[in-house]
Coordinates of C-alpha atoms in Angstrom, one line a residue:
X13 CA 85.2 104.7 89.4
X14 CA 84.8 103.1 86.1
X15 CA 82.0 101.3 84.6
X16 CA 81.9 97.3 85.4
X17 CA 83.7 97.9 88.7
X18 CA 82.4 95.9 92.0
X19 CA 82.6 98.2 95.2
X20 CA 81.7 97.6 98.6
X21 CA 80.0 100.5 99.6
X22 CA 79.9 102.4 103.5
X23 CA 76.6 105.1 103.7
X24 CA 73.2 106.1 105.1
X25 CA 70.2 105.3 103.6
X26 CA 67.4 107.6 103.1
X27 CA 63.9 106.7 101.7
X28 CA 62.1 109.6 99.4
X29 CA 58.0 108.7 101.1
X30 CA 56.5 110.6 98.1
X31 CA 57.9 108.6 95.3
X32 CA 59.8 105.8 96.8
X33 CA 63.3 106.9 95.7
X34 CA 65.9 105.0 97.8
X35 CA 69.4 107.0 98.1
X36 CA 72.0 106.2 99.6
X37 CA 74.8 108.7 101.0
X38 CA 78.4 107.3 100.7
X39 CA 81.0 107.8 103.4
X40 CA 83.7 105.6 102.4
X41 CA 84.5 103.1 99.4
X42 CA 86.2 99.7 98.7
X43 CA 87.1 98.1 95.4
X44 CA 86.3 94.3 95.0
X45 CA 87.5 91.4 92.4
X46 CA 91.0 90.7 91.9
X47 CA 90.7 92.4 88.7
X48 CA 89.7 96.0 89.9
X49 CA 92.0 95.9 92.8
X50 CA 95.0 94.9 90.8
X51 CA 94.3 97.5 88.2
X52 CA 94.4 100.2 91.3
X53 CA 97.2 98.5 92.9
X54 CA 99.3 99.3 89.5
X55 CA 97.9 102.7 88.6
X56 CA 98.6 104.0 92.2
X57 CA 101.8 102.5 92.7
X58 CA 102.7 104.5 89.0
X59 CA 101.3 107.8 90.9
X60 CA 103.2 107.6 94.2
X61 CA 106.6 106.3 92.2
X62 CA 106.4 110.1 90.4
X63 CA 105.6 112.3 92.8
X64 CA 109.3 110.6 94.8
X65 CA 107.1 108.5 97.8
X66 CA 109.3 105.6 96.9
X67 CA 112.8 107.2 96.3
X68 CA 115.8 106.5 98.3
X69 CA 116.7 109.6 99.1
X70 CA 113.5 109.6 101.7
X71 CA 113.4 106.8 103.7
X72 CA 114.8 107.5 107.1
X73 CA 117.6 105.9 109.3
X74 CA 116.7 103.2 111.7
X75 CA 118.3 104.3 115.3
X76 CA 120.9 101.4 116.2
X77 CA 119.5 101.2 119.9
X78 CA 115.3 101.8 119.8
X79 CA 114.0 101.8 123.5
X80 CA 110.4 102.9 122.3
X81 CA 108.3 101.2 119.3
X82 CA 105.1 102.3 118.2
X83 CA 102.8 99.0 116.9
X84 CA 100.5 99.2 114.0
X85 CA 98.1 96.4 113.8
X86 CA 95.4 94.5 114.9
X87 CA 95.7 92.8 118.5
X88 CA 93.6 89.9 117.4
X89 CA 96.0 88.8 114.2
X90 CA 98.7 86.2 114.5
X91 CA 101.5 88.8 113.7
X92 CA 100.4 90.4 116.6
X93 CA 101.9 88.0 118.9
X94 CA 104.6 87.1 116.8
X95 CA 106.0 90.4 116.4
X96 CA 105.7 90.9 120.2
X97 CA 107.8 87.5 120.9
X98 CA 110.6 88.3 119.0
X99 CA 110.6 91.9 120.1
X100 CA 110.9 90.6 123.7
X101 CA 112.9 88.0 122.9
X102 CA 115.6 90.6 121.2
X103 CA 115.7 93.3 123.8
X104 CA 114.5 93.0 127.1
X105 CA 113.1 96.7 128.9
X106 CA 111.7 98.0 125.2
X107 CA 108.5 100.3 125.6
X108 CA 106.0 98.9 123.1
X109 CA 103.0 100.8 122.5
X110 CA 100.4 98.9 120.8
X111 CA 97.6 101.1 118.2
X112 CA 95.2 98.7 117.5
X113 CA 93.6 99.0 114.3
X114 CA 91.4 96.9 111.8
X115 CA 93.9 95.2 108.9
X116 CA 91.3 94.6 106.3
X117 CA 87.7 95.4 106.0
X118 CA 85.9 98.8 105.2
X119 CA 87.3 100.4 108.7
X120 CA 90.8 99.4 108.2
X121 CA 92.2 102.3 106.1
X122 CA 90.4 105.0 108.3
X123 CA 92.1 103.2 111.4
X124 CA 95.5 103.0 110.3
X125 CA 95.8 106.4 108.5
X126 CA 95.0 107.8 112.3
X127 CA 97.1 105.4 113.7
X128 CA 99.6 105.8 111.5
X129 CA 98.9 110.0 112.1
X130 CA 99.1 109.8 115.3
X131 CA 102.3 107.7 116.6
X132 CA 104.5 109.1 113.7
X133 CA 103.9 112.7 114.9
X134 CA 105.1 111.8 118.6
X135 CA 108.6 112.7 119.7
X136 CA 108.9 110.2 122.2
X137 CA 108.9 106.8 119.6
X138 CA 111.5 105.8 118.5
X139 CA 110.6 103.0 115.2
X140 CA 107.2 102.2 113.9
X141 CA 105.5 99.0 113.3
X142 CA 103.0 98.6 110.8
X143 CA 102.5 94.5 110.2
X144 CA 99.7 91.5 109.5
X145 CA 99.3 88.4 108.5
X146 CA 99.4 87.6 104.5
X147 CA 96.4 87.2 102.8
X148 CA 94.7 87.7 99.0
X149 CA 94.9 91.7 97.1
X150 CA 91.5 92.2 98.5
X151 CA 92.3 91.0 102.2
X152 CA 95.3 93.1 101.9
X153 CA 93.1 96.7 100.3
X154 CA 94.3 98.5 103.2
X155 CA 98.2 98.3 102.7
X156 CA 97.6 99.7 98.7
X157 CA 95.3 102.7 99.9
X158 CA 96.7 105.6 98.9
X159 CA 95.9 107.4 102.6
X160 CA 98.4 104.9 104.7
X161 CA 101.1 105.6 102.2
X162 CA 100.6 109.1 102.4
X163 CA 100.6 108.7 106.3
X164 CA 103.5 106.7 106.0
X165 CA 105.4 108.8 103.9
X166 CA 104.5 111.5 106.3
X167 CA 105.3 110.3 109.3
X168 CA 108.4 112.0 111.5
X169 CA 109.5 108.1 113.0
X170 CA 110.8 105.6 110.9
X171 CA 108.3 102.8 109.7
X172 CA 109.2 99.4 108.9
X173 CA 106.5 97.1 107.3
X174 CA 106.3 93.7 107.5
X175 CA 103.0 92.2 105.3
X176 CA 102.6 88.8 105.2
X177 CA 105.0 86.9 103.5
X178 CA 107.8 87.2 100.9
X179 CA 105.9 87.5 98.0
X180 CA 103.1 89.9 99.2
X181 CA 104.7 93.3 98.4
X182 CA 102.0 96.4 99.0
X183 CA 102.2 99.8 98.2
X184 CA 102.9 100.1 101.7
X185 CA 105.9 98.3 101.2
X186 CA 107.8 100.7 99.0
X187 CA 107.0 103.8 100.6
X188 CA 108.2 102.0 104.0
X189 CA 111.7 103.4 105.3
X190 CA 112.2 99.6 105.6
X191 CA 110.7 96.4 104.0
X192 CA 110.3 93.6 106.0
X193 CA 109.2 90.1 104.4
X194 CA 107.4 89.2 107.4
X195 CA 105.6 90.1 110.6
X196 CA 108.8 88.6 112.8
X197 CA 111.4 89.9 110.3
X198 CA 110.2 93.3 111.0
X199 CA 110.4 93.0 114.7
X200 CA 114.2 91.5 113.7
X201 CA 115.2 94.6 111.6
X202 CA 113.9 96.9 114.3
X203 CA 115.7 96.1 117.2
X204 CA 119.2 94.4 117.9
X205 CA 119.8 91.8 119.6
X206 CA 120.7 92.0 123.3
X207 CA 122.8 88.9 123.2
X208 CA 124.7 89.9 120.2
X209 CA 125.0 93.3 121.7
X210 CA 126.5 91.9 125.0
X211 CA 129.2 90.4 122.9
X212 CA 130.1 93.2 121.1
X213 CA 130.8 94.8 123.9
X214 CA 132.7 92.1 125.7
X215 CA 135.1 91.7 122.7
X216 CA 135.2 96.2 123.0
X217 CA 136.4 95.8 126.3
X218 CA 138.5 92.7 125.9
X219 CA 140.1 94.5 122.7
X220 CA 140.6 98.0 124.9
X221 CA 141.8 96.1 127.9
X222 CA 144.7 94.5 125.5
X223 CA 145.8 97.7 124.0
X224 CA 145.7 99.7 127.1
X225 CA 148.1 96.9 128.6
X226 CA 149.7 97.2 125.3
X227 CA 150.1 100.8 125.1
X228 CA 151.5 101.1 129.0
X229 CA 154.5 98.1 128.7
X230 CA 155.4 100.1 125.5
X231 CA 155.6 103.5 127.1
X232 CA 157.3 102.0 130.5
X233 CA 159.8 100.2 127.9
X234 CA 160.7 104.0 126.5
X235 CA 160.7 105.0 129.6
X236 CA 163.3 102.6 130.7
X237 CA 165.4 103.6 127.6
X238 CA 165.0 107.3 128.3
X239 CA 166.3 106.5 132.3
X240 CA 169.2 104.4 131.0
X241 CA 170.7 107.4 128.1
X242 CA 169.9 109.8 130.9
X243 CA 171.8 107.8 133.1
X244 CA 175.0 107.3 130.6
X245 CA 174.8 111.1 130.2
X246 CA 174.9 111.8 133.3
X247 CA 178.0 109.5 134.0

């Protein structure tokens, strides 16, 4: 807290009866103005980059084939349904398990810290989600709280972000094992594609097929040779 700042404050009031004081017990905190935000957006994002959150060497390997995704986001946001389409659209049979959570507002950090908590401690999933819609710094607070990219950074299961568009990049972003530049992208990176699949492994068998047929004219060919010098030997 610095002087000058604008906060949106979370507490319970109490009235003092014998001299009117008002106080007013805080449980949670979030900046306002574009100003503020940005200026904790930078000085966070220099904390996390040297203490390693962002470094290479920790982001984890996608698995080629996920059967199981974990969803972090709100069920009532448009990337909701997009990332869902694309996911089904992709690969048919995937278990999705949807952790709906608040993407901006003073209950969003709370809710996807847990979420976040809770589905990357789980043996079972396989890739994370965490996604919205784009939006201004302040309607995107939640993604540059230090708390979800703790959890993130935390978390057992890989977690691939997908915020808004192209050019909104959050603190969640970098400490992601993968960036996505949009809600649909990140259902894209996640998952393969069953079609493109499929014809990988039609041209695999097509390929094997061929070189087995290959491999048994060549050895029935020496074989032939071996019968014939056997043969002259013999004779």
């Amino acid at each position: 807290l610095e002087d000058g700042m604008e906060v949106r404050l979370l507490g319970i009031p109490s009235l003092f009866k014998k001299n009117g004081g008002f106080h007013l017990r805080v449980t949670s905190m979030e900046l306002m103005g574009e100003g503020a935000l940005q200026k904790a957006f930078l000085a966070l994002q220099k904390k996390l980059e040297q203490e390693g959150l962002f470094a290479r060497e920790h982001k984890k390997q996608l698995p080629r084939f996920p059967f199981h995704i974990a969803l972090v986001t709100s069920p009532d946001a448009a990337a909701y349904t997009d990332v869902i389409r694309v996911l089904q659209n992709r690969f048919r049979g995937l278990q999705v398990d949807v952790y709906p959570t608040a993407v901006q507002g003073i209950r969003a950090v709370r809710t996807l810290t847990d979420a976040l908590q809770t589905a990357g401690a789980r043996d079972d999933v396989d890739v994370i989600i965490l996604t919205r819609g784009g939006g201004s710094l302040e309607d995107l607070h939640a993604f540059n709280a230090e708390e979800v990219a703790r959890a993130i950074f935390a978390s057992r299961v890989p977690v691939v972000v997908g915020v808004g568009h192209e050019r909104d990049v959050t603190i969640a972003d970098f400490v992601a094992d993968l960036r996505a530049a949009t809600p649909s992208n990140a259902a894209e990176l996640s998952v393969p594609s069953m079609r493109e699949v499929l014809h990988h492994a039609q041209s695999a068998e097509h390929r094997l097929t061929l070189g087995m047929r290959r491999s048994v004219q060549e050895s029935g060919h020496a074989l032939v040779v071996l019968f014939q010098r056997l043969h002259s030997t013999l004779l």
